[in-house]
């Protein structure tokens, strides 16, 4: 009998297989909001292996220089805020380096009222309902007070359904399809491309997006407020 451990195959080390790490890295770089349900089929990895790579390799910064370069490059992104209804886009705002706080959002709500006066004046008298996600900038006390002062009705967003707003599950995913992977020279170029995409959509496109709200709300009711997946 021997008390010495014999060599054995065991579970392969993730560190020794950089190809697996690269696969997961590529999926996440393509979409930072990727879930395990997307990572697994696109990489062919099991749940456990994919989880270990994300939490033990990528999350702990044990990644290549290319990953770090990508993170630095993301700082050049601009943020798009958009208000829309069944007829089309009411207001867009593209910012780079803007602090995302309640003051910024309150200013947007003021701009929205001006846009409604110009494009759909009758809507103000009939009443305006706003549906957004539960981001702190939307739920801050100053934002809520400003919305009520301007006469907006705020629709409650289920706390455990992060993709419940139509911009999250419909508008932005659709816009991403033709624009994803493109490089833009400056902020004005980005604005032009985004505005061009919005104007290319007919009214039925926006109506279809809002019709899907009913399906998502019904799913939330059926699950009694439990987590609602993106799809």
PDB file of C-alpha atoms in Angstrom:
ATOM      1  CA  UNK A   1       0.000   0.000   0.000  1.00  0.00           C
ATOM      2  CA  UNK A   2       1.173   3.506  -0.785  1.00  0.00           C
ATOM      3  CA  UNK A   3       0.134   6.802   0.795  1.00  0.00           C
ATOM      4  CA  UNK A   4       1.388   8.799  -2.199  1.00  0.00           C
ATOM      5  CA  UNK A   5      -1.189  10.283  -4.580  1.00  0.00           C
ATOM      6  CA  UNK A   6      -0.923   8.795  -8.045  1.00  0.00           C
ATOM      7  CA  UNK A   7      -1.135  11.038 -11.130  1.00  0.00           C
ATOM      8  CA  UNK A   8      -4.668  11.342 -12.468  1.00  0.00           C
ATOM      9  CA  UNK A   9      -6.519  13.349 -15.102  1.00  0.00           C
ATOM     10  CA  UNK A  10      -9.121  15.020 -12.893  1.00  0.00           C
ATOM     11  CA  UNK A  11     -10.834  18.216 -13.936  1.00  0.00           C
ATOM     12  CA  UNK A  12      -8.789  20.241 -16.468  1.00  0.00           C
ATOM     13  CA  UNK A  13      -7.480  23.540 -15.227  1.00  0.00           C
ATOM     14  CA  UNK A  14      -9.110  26.585 -16.745  1.00  0.00           C
ATOM     15  CA  UNK A  15      -5.796  28.420 -16.624  1.00  0.00           C
ATOM     16  CA  UNK A  16      -4.269  25.796 -18.911  1.00  0.00           C
ATOM     17  CA  UNK A  17      -6.945  26.228 -21.581  1.00  0.00           C
ATOM     18  CA  UNK A  18      -6.874  29.854 -22.698  1.00  0.00           C
ATOM     19  CA  UNK A  19      -9.148  28.999 -25.634  1.00  0.00           C
ATOM     20  CA  UNK A  20     -12.061  28.502 -23.254  1.00  0.00           C
ATOM     21  CA  UNK A  21     -11.369  31.825 -21.542  1.00  0.00           C
ATOM     22  CA  UNK A  22     -11.171  33.568 -24.919  1.00  0.00           C
ATOM     23  CA  UNK A  23     -14.531  32.152 -25.956  1.00  0.00           C
ATOM     24  CA  UNK A  24     -16.286  33.463 -22.866  1.00  0.00           C
ATOM     25  CA  UNK A  25     -14.396  36.748 -23.084  1.00  0.00           C
ATOM     26  CA  UNK A  26     -15.567  37.294 -26.683  1.00  0.00           C
ATOM     27  CA  UNK A  27     -19.230  36.755 -25.780  1.00  0.00           C
ATOM     28  CA  UNK A  28     -19.078  39.208 -22.872  1.00  0.00           C
ATOM     29  CA  UNK A  29     -17.229  41.835 -24.893  1.00  0.00           C
ATOM     30  CA  UNK A  30     -19.949  41.598 -27.542  1.00  0.00           C
ATOM     31  CA  UNK A  31     -22.666  42.242 -24.944  1.00  0.00           C
ATOM     32  CA  UNK A  32     -21.796  43.170 -21.356  1.00  0.00           C
ATOM     33  CA  UNK A  33     -25.325  42.147 -20.273  1.00  0.00           C
ATOM     34  CA  UNK A  34     -24.902  38.570 -21.488  1.00  0.00           C
ATOM     35  CA  UNK A  35     -26.480  35.917 -19.263  1.00  0.00           C
ATOM     36  CA  UNK A  36     -25.335  32.352 -18.662  1.00  0.00           C
ATOM     37  CA  UNK A  37     -28.119  31.230 -21.014  1.00  0.00           C
ATOM     38  CA  UNK A  38     -26.305  33.013 -23.835  1.00  0.00           C
ATOM     39  CA  UNK A  39     -22.731  32.197 -22.816  1.00  0.00           C
ATOM     40  CA  UNK A  40     -23.274  28.424 -22.626  1.00  0.00           C
ATOM     41  CA  UNK A  41     -24.685  27.749 -26.139  1.00  0.00           C
ATOM     42  CA  UNK A  42     -22.298  30.172 -27.853  1.00  0.00           C
ATOM     43  CA  UNK A  43     -19.200  28.690 -26.205  1.00  0.00           C
ATOM     44  CA  UNK A  44     -20.311  25.065 -25.886  1.00  0.00           C
ATOM     45  CA  UNK A  45     -19.292  25.064 -22.216  1.00  0.00           C
ATOM     46  CA  UNK A  46     -21.201  23.676 -19.267  1.00  0.00           C
ATOM     47  CA  UNK A  47     -22.752  25.966 -16.690  1.00  0.00           C
ATOM     48  CA  UNK A  48     -20.060  25.162 -14.108  1.00  0.00           C
ATOM     49  CA  UNK A  49     -17.141  25.763 -16.458  1.00  0.00           C
ATOM     50  CA  UNK A  50     -18.561  29.018 -17.807  1.00  0.00           C
ATOM     51  CA  UNK A  51     -19.324  30.205 -14.271  1.00  0.00           C
ATOM     52  CA  UNK A  52     -15.782  29.480 -13.080  1.00  0.00           C
ATOM     53  CA  UNK A  53     -14.237  31.322 -16.029  1.00  0.00           C
ATOM     54  CA  UNK A  54     -16.369  34.415 -15.419  1.00  0.00           C
ATOM     55  CA  UNK A  55     -15.910  34.520 -11.655  1.00  0.00           C
ATOM     56  CA  UNK A  56     -12.403  33.084 -11.262  1.00  0.00           C
ATOM     57  CA  UNK A  57     -10.649  34.387 -14.367  1.00  0.00           C
ATOM     58  CA  UNK A  58     -12.394  37.413 -15.871  1.00  0.00           C
ATOM     59  CA  UNK A  59     -13.872  38.815 -12.662  1.00  0.00           C
ATOM     60  CA  UNK A  60     -10.519  38.571 -10.860  1.00  0.00           C
ATOM     61  CA  UNK A  61      -8.820  40.529 -13.678  1.00  0.00           C
ATOM     62  CA  UNK A  62      -6.794  37.461 -14.749  1.00  0.00           C
ATOM     63  CA  UNK A  63      -7.336  38.378 -18.370  1.00  0.00           C
ATOM     64  CA  UNK A  64      -5.310  39.349 -21.371  1.00  0.00           C
ATOM     65  CA  UNK A  65      -4.154  42.838 -22.238  1.00  0.00           C
ATOM     66  CA  UNK A  66      -6.772  42.838 -25.000  1.00  0.00           C
ATOM     67  CA  UNK A  67      -9.526  42.618 -22.376  1.00  0.00           C
ATOM     68  CA  UNK A  68      -8.081  45.617 -20.526  1.00  0.00           C
ATOM     69  CA  UNK A  69      -7.821  47.543 -23.782  1.00  0.00           C
ATOM     70  CA  UNK A  70     -11.462  46.815 -24.486  1.00  0.00           C
ATOM     71  CA  UNK A  71     -12.477  48.096 -21.069  1.00  0.00           C
ATOM     72  CA  UNK A  72     -10.596  51.322 -21.636  1.00  0.00           C
ATOM     73  CA  UNK A  73     -12.134  51.698 -25.067  1.00  0.00           C
ATOM     74  CA  UNK A  74     -15.650  51.417 -23.632  1.00  0.00           C
ATOM     75  CA  UNK A  75     -15.111  54.766 -21.913  1.00  0.00           C
ATOM     76  CA  UNK A  76     -15.601  56.335 -25.356  1.00  0.00           C
ATOM     77  CA  UNK A  77     -19.186  55.173 -25.530  1.00  0.00           C
ATOM     78  CA  UNK A  78     -22.055  57.643 -25.458  1.00  0.00           C
ATOM     79  CA  UNK A  79     -25.309  57.169 -23.576  1.00  0.00           C
ATOM     80  CA  UNK A  80     -28.669  57.356 -25.321  1.00  0.00           C
ATOM     81  CA  UNK A  81     -31.850  58.402 -23.531  1.00  0.00           C
ATOM     82  CA  UNK A  82     -35.019  58.095 -25.565  1.00  0.00           C
ATOM     83  CA  UNK A  83     -38.719  58.711 -24.940  1.00  0.00           C
ATOM     84  CA  UNK A  84     -41.163  57.177 -27.427  1.00  0.00           C
ATOM     85  CA  UNK A  85     -44.774  56.136 -27.812  1.00  0.00           C
ATOM     86  CA  UNK A  86     -46.932  54.247 -30.320  1.00  0.00           C
ATOM     87  CA  UNK A  87     -46.405  56.943 -32.974  1.00  0.00           C
ATOM     88  CA  UNK A  88     -42.647  57.219 -32.801  1.00  0.00           C
ATOM     89  CA  UNK A  89     -39.785  58.908 -30.982  1.00  0.00           C
ATOM     90  CA  UNK A  90     -40.620  61.993 -28.932  1.00  0.00           C
ATOM     91  CA  UNK A  91     -37.205  62.917 -27.552  1.00  0.00           C
ATOM     92  CA  UNK A  92     -33.622  61.659 -27.776  1.00  0.00           C
ATOM     93  CA  UNK A  93     -30.573  62.772 -25.855  1.00  0.00           C
ATOM     94  CA  UNK A  94     -27.039  61.524 -26.479  1.00  0.00           C
ATOM     95  CA  UNK A  95     -24.424  62.337 -23.860  1.00  0.00           C
ATOM     96  CA  UNK A  96     -20.733  61.592 -23.425  1.00  0.00           C
ATOM     97  CA  UNK A  97     -19.194  61.937 -19.998  1.00  0.00           C
ATOM     98  CA  UNK A  98     -22.423  63.259 -18.476  1.00  0.00           C
ATOM     99  CA  UNK A  99     -23.050  62.464 -14.805  1.00  0.00           C
ATOM    100  CA  UNK A 100     -26.103  60.229 -14.605  1.00  0.00           C
ATOM    101  CA  UNK A 101     -27.987  61.651 -11.648  1.00  0.00           C
ATOM    102  CA  UNK A 102     -31.455  62.896 -10.833  1.00  0.00           C
ATOM    103  CA  UNK A 103     -30.619  66.436 -12.014  1.00  0.00           C
ATOM    104  CA  UNK A 104     -29.835  65.093 -15.465  1.00  0.00           C
ATOM    105  CA  UNK A 105     -33.064  63.070 -15.558  1.00  0.00           C
ATOM    106  CA  UNK A 106     -35.173  65.982 -14.271  1.00  0.00           C
ATOM    107  CA  UNK A 107     -33.848  68.127 -17.114  1.00  0.00           C
ATOM    108  CA  UNK A 108     -34.850  65.377 -19.539  1.00  0.00           C
ATOM    109  CA  UNK A 109     -38.383  65.344 -18.141  1.00  0.00           C
ATOM    110  CA  UNK A 110     -38.580  69.100 -18.712  1.00  0.00           C
ATOM    111  CA  UNK A 111     -37.370  68.635 -22.292  1.00  0.00           C
ATOM    112  CA  UNK A 112     -39.944  65.894 -22.776  1.00  0.00           C
ATOM    113  CA  UNK A 113     -42.778  68.259 -21.899  1.00  0.00           C
ATOM    114  CA  UNK A 114     -41.503  70.770 -24.452  1.00  0.00           C
ATOM    115  CA  UNK A 115     -41.299  67.988 -27.057  1.00  0.00           C
ATOM    116  CA  UNK A 116     -44.870  66.928 -26.298  1.00  0.00           C
ATOM    117  CA  UNK A 117     -46.085  70.501 -26.778  1.00  0.00           C
ATOM    118  CA  UNK A 118     -44.468  70.587 -30.214  1.00  0.00           C
ATOM    119  CA  UNK A 119     -45.298  67.094 -31.476  1.00  0.00           C
ATOM    120  CA  UNK A 120     -48.374  65.902 -29.587  1.00  0.00           C
ATOM    121  CA  UNK A 121     -49.895  68.793 -27.678  1.00  0.00           C
ATOM    122  CA  UNK A 122     -53.163  66.955 -27.044  1.00  0.00           C
ATOM    123  CA  UNK A 123     -51.392  64.233 -25.114  1.00  0.00           C
ATOM    124  CA  UNK A 124     -50.565  66.589 -22.238  1.00  0.00           C
ATOM    125  CA  UNK A 125     -54.227  67.335 -21.553  1.00  0.00           C
ATOM    126  CA  UNK A 126     -55.178  63.651 -21.835  1.00  0.00           C
ATOM    127  CA  UNK A 127     -52.400  62.571 -19.477  1.00  0.00           C
ATOM    128  CA  UNK A 128     -48.938  61.083 -19.971  1.00  0.00           C
ATOM    129  CA  UNK A 129     -47.883  57.718 -18.504  1.00  0.00           C
ATOM    130  CA  UNK A 130     -44.174  57.029 -18.106  1.00  0.00           C
ATOM    131  CA  UNK A 131     -42.763  53.503 -17.923  1.00  0.00           C
ATOM    132  CA  UNK A 132     -39.056  53.185 -17.163  1.00  0.00           C
ATOM    133  CA  UNK A 133     -36.896  50.676 -15.327  1.00  0.00           C
ATOM    134  CA  UNK A 134     -35.895  50.799 -11.661  1.00  0.00           C
ATOM    135  CA  UNK A 135     -32.559  52.547 -12.191  1.00  0.00           C
ATOM    136  CA  UNK A 136     -31.742  54.867  -9.232  1.00  0.00           C
ATOM    137  CA  UNK A 137     -31.833  57.908 -11.507  1.00  0.00           C
ATOM    138  CA  UNK A 138     -35.479  57.120 -12.348  1.00  0.00           C
ATOM    139  CA  UNK A 139     -36.633  56.347  -8.801  1.00  0.00           C
ATOM    140  CA  UNK A 140     -34.809  59.159  -6.980  1.00  0.00           C
ATOM    141  CA  UNK A 141     -37.082  61.437  -4.964  1.00  0.00           C
ATOM    142  CA  UNK A 142     -36.196  64.506  -7.043  1.00  0.00           C
ATOM    143  CA  UNK A 143     -37.049  62.618 -10.254  1.00  0.00           C
ATOM    144  CA  UNK A 144     -40.405  61.455  -8.879  1.00  0.00           C
ATOM    145  CA  UNK A 145     -41.305  64.928  -7.592  1.00  0.00           C
ATOM    146  CA  UNK A 146     -40.425  66.518 -10.943  1.00  0.00           C
ATOM    147  CA  UNK A 147     -42.471  63.951 -12.859  1.00  0.00           C
ATOM    148  CA  UNK A 148     -45.526  64.595 -10.687  1.00  0.00           C
ATOM    149  CA  UNK A 149     -45.086  68.352 -10.968  1.00  0.00           C
ATOM    150  CA  UNK A 150     -45.101  68.073 -14.758  1.00  0.00           C
ATOM    151  CA  UNK A 151     -48.272  65.992 -14.646  1.00  0.00           C
ATOM    152  CA  UNK A 152     -46.779  62.610 -15.588  1.00  0.00           C
ATOM    153  CA  UNK A 153     -48.231  59.385 -14.221  1.00  0.00           C
ATOM    154  CA  UNK A 154     -45.468  56.962 -13.250  1.00  0.00           C
ATOM    155  CA  UNK A 155     -46.194  53.302 -13.962  1.00  0.00           C
ATOM    156  CA  UNK A 156     -44.748  51.021 -11.305  1.00  0.00           C
ATOM    157  CA  UNK A 157     -41.962  48.721 -12.457  1.00  0.00           C
ATOM    158  CA  UNK A 158     -41.698  45.241 -10.864  1.00  0.00           C
ATOM    159  CA  UNK A 159     -38.530  45.199  -8.713  1.00  0.00           C
ATOM    160  CA  UNK A 160     -37.240  41.808  -9.930  1.00  0.00           C
ATOM    161  CA  UNK A 161     -37.860  42.282 -13.656  1.00  0.00           C
ATOM    162  CA  UNK A 162     -34.973  44.419 -14.945  1.00  0.00           C
ATOM    163  CA  UNK A 163     -35.973  44.220 -18.618  1.00  0.00           C
ATOM    164  CA  UNK A 164     -39.630  45.146 -18.192  1.00  0.00           C
ATOM    165  CA  UNK A 165     -39.524  48.545 -19.927  1.00  0.00           C
ATOM    166  CA  UNK A 166     -40.157  48.401 -23.722  1.00  0.00           C
ATOM    167  CA  UNK A 167     -36.902  50.203 -24.483  1.00  0.00           C
ATOM    168  CA  UNK A 168     -34.989  47.357 -22.810  1.00  0.00           C
ATOM    169  CA  UNK A 169     -36.739  44.362 -24.352  1.00  0.00           C
ATOM    170  CA  UNK A 170     -37.714  45.881 -27.722  1.00  0.00           C
ATOM    171  CA  UNK A 171     -36.318  49.220 -28.901  1.00  0.00           C
ATOM    172  CA  UNK A 172     -32.628  48.971 -27.957  1.00  0.00           C
ATOM    173  CA  UNK A 173     -32.218  45.306 -29.011  1.00  0.00           C
ATOM    174  CA  UNK A 174     -33.739  46.131 -32.407  1.00  0.00           C
ATOM    175  CA  UNK A 175     -31.531  49.192 -32.831  1.00  0.00           C
ATOM    176  CA  UNK A 176     -28.449  47.203 -31.887  1.00  0.00           C
ATOM    177  CA  UNK A 177     -28.871  44.716 -34.748  1.00  0.00           C
ATOM    178  CA  UNK A 178     -27.863  47.061 -37.613  1.00  0.00           C
ATOM    179  CA  UNK A 179     -25.547  49.318 -35.578  1.00  0.00           C
ATOM    180  CA  UNK A 180     -23.600  46.724 -33.583  1.00  0.00           C
ATOM    181  CA  UNK A 181     -19.916  46.520 -34.539  1.00  0.00           C
ATOM    182  CA  UNK A 182     -19.822  49.850 -36.366  1.00  0.00           C
ATOM    183  CA  UNK A 183     -17.208  52.463 -35.473  1.00  0.00           C
ATOM    184  CA  UNK A 184     -18.019  56.156 -35.452  1.00  0.00           C
ATOM    185  CA  UNK A 185     -15.586  59.030 -35.840  1.00  0.00           C
ATOM    186  CA  UNK A 186     -17.271  61.411 -33.394  1.00  0.00           C
ATOM    187  CA  UNK A 187     -20.389  62.047 -31.319  1.00  0.00           C
ATOM    188  CA  UNK A 188     -22.159  63.818 -34.172  1.00  0.00           C
ATOM    189  CA  UNK A 189     -21.742  60.736 -36.357  1.00  0.00           C
ATOM    190  CA  UNK A 190     -23.331  58.586 -33.677  1.00  0.00           C
ATOM    191  CA  UNK A 191     -26.265  60.993 -33.345  1.00  0.00           C
ATOM    192  CA  UNK A 192     -26.786  61.006 -37.104  1.00  0.00           C
ATOM    193  CA  UNK A 193     -26.831  57.207 -37.356  1.00  0.00           C
ATOM    194  CA  UNK A 194     -29.209  56.832 -34.420  1.00  0.00           C
ATOM    195  CA  UNK A 195     -31.592  59.517 -35.653  1.00  0.00           C
ATOM    196  CA  UNK A 196     -31.474  57.988 -39.136  1.00  0.00           C
ATOM    197  CA  UNK A 197     -32.447  54.583 -37.724  1.00  0.00           C
ATOM    198  CA  UNK A 198     -35.332  56.050 -35.726  1.00  0.00           C
ATOM    199  CA  UNK A 199     -36.700  57.943 -38.726  1.00  0.00           C
ATOM    200  CA  UNK A 200     -36.520  54.824 -40.911  1.00  0.00           C
ATOM    201  CA  UNK A 201     -39.094  53.037 -38.730  1.00  0.00           C
ATOM    202  CA  UNK A 202     -42.779  53.351 -39.549  1.00  0.00           C
ATOM    203  CA  UNK A 203     -45.503  53.895 -36.964  1.00  0.00           C
ATOM    204  CA  UNK A 204     -46.463  50.212 -36.894  1.00  0.00           C
ATOM    205  CA  UNK A 205     -42.976  49.376 -35.633  1.00  0.00           C
ATOM    206  CA  UNK A 206     -43.470  51.417 -32.463  1.00  0.00           C
ATOM    207  CA  UNK A 207     -47.019  50.137 -32.003  1.00  0.00           C
ATOM    208  CA  UNK A 208     -45.746  46.567 -32.089  1.00  0.00           C
ATOM    209  CA  UNK A 209     -43.193  47.375 -29.400  1.00  0.00           C
ATOM    210  CA  UNK A 210     -45.833  48.716 -27.030  1.00  0.00           C
ATOM    211  CA  UNK A 211     -48.134  45.755 -27.716  1.00  0.00           C
ATOM    212  CA  UNK A 212     -45.440  43.520 -26.272  1.00  0.00           C
ATOM    213  CA  UNK A 213     -45.740  45.368 -22.949  1.00  0.00           C
ATOM    214  CA  UNK A 214     -49.042  43.567 -22.328  1.00  0.00           C
ATOM    215  CA  UNK A 215     -47.369  40.180 -22.824  1.00  0.00           C
ATOM    216  CA  UNK A 216     -44.565  41.015 -20.377  1.00  0.00           C
ATOM    217  CA  UNK A 217     -46.971  42.430 -17.802  1.00  0.00           C
ATOM    218  CA  UNK A 218     -49.187  39.349 -18.057  1.00  0.00           C
ATOM    219  CA  UNK A 219     -46.166  37.115 -17.572  1.00  0.00           C
ATOM    220  CA  UNK A 220     -45.256  39.053 -14.432  1.00  0.00           C
ATOM    221  CA  UNK A 221     -48.804  38.657 -13.088  1.00  0.00           C
ATOM    222  CA  UNK A 222     -48.739  34.925 -13.838  1.00  0.00           C
ATOM    223  CA  UNK A 223     -45.443  34.566 -11.957  1.00  0.00           C
ATOM    224  CA  UNK A 224     -46.865  36.675  -9.106  1.00  0.00           C
ATOM    225  CA  UNK A 225     -44.135  39.291  -9.416  1.00  0.00           C
ATOM    226  CA  UNK A 226     -41.266  36.814  -9.602  1.00  0.00           C
ATOM    227  CA  UNK A 227     -38.302  37.449 -11.925  1.00  0.00           C
ATOM    228  CA  UNK A 228     -39.256  37.950 -15.577  1.00  0.00           C
ATOM    229  CA  UNK A 229     -36.587  37.034 -18.121  1.00  0.00           C
ATOM    230  CA  UNK A 230     -35.783  39.262 -21.075  1.00  0.00           C
ATOM    231  CA  UNK A 231     -37.534  36.943 -23.510  1.00  0.00           C
TER     232      UNK A 231
END
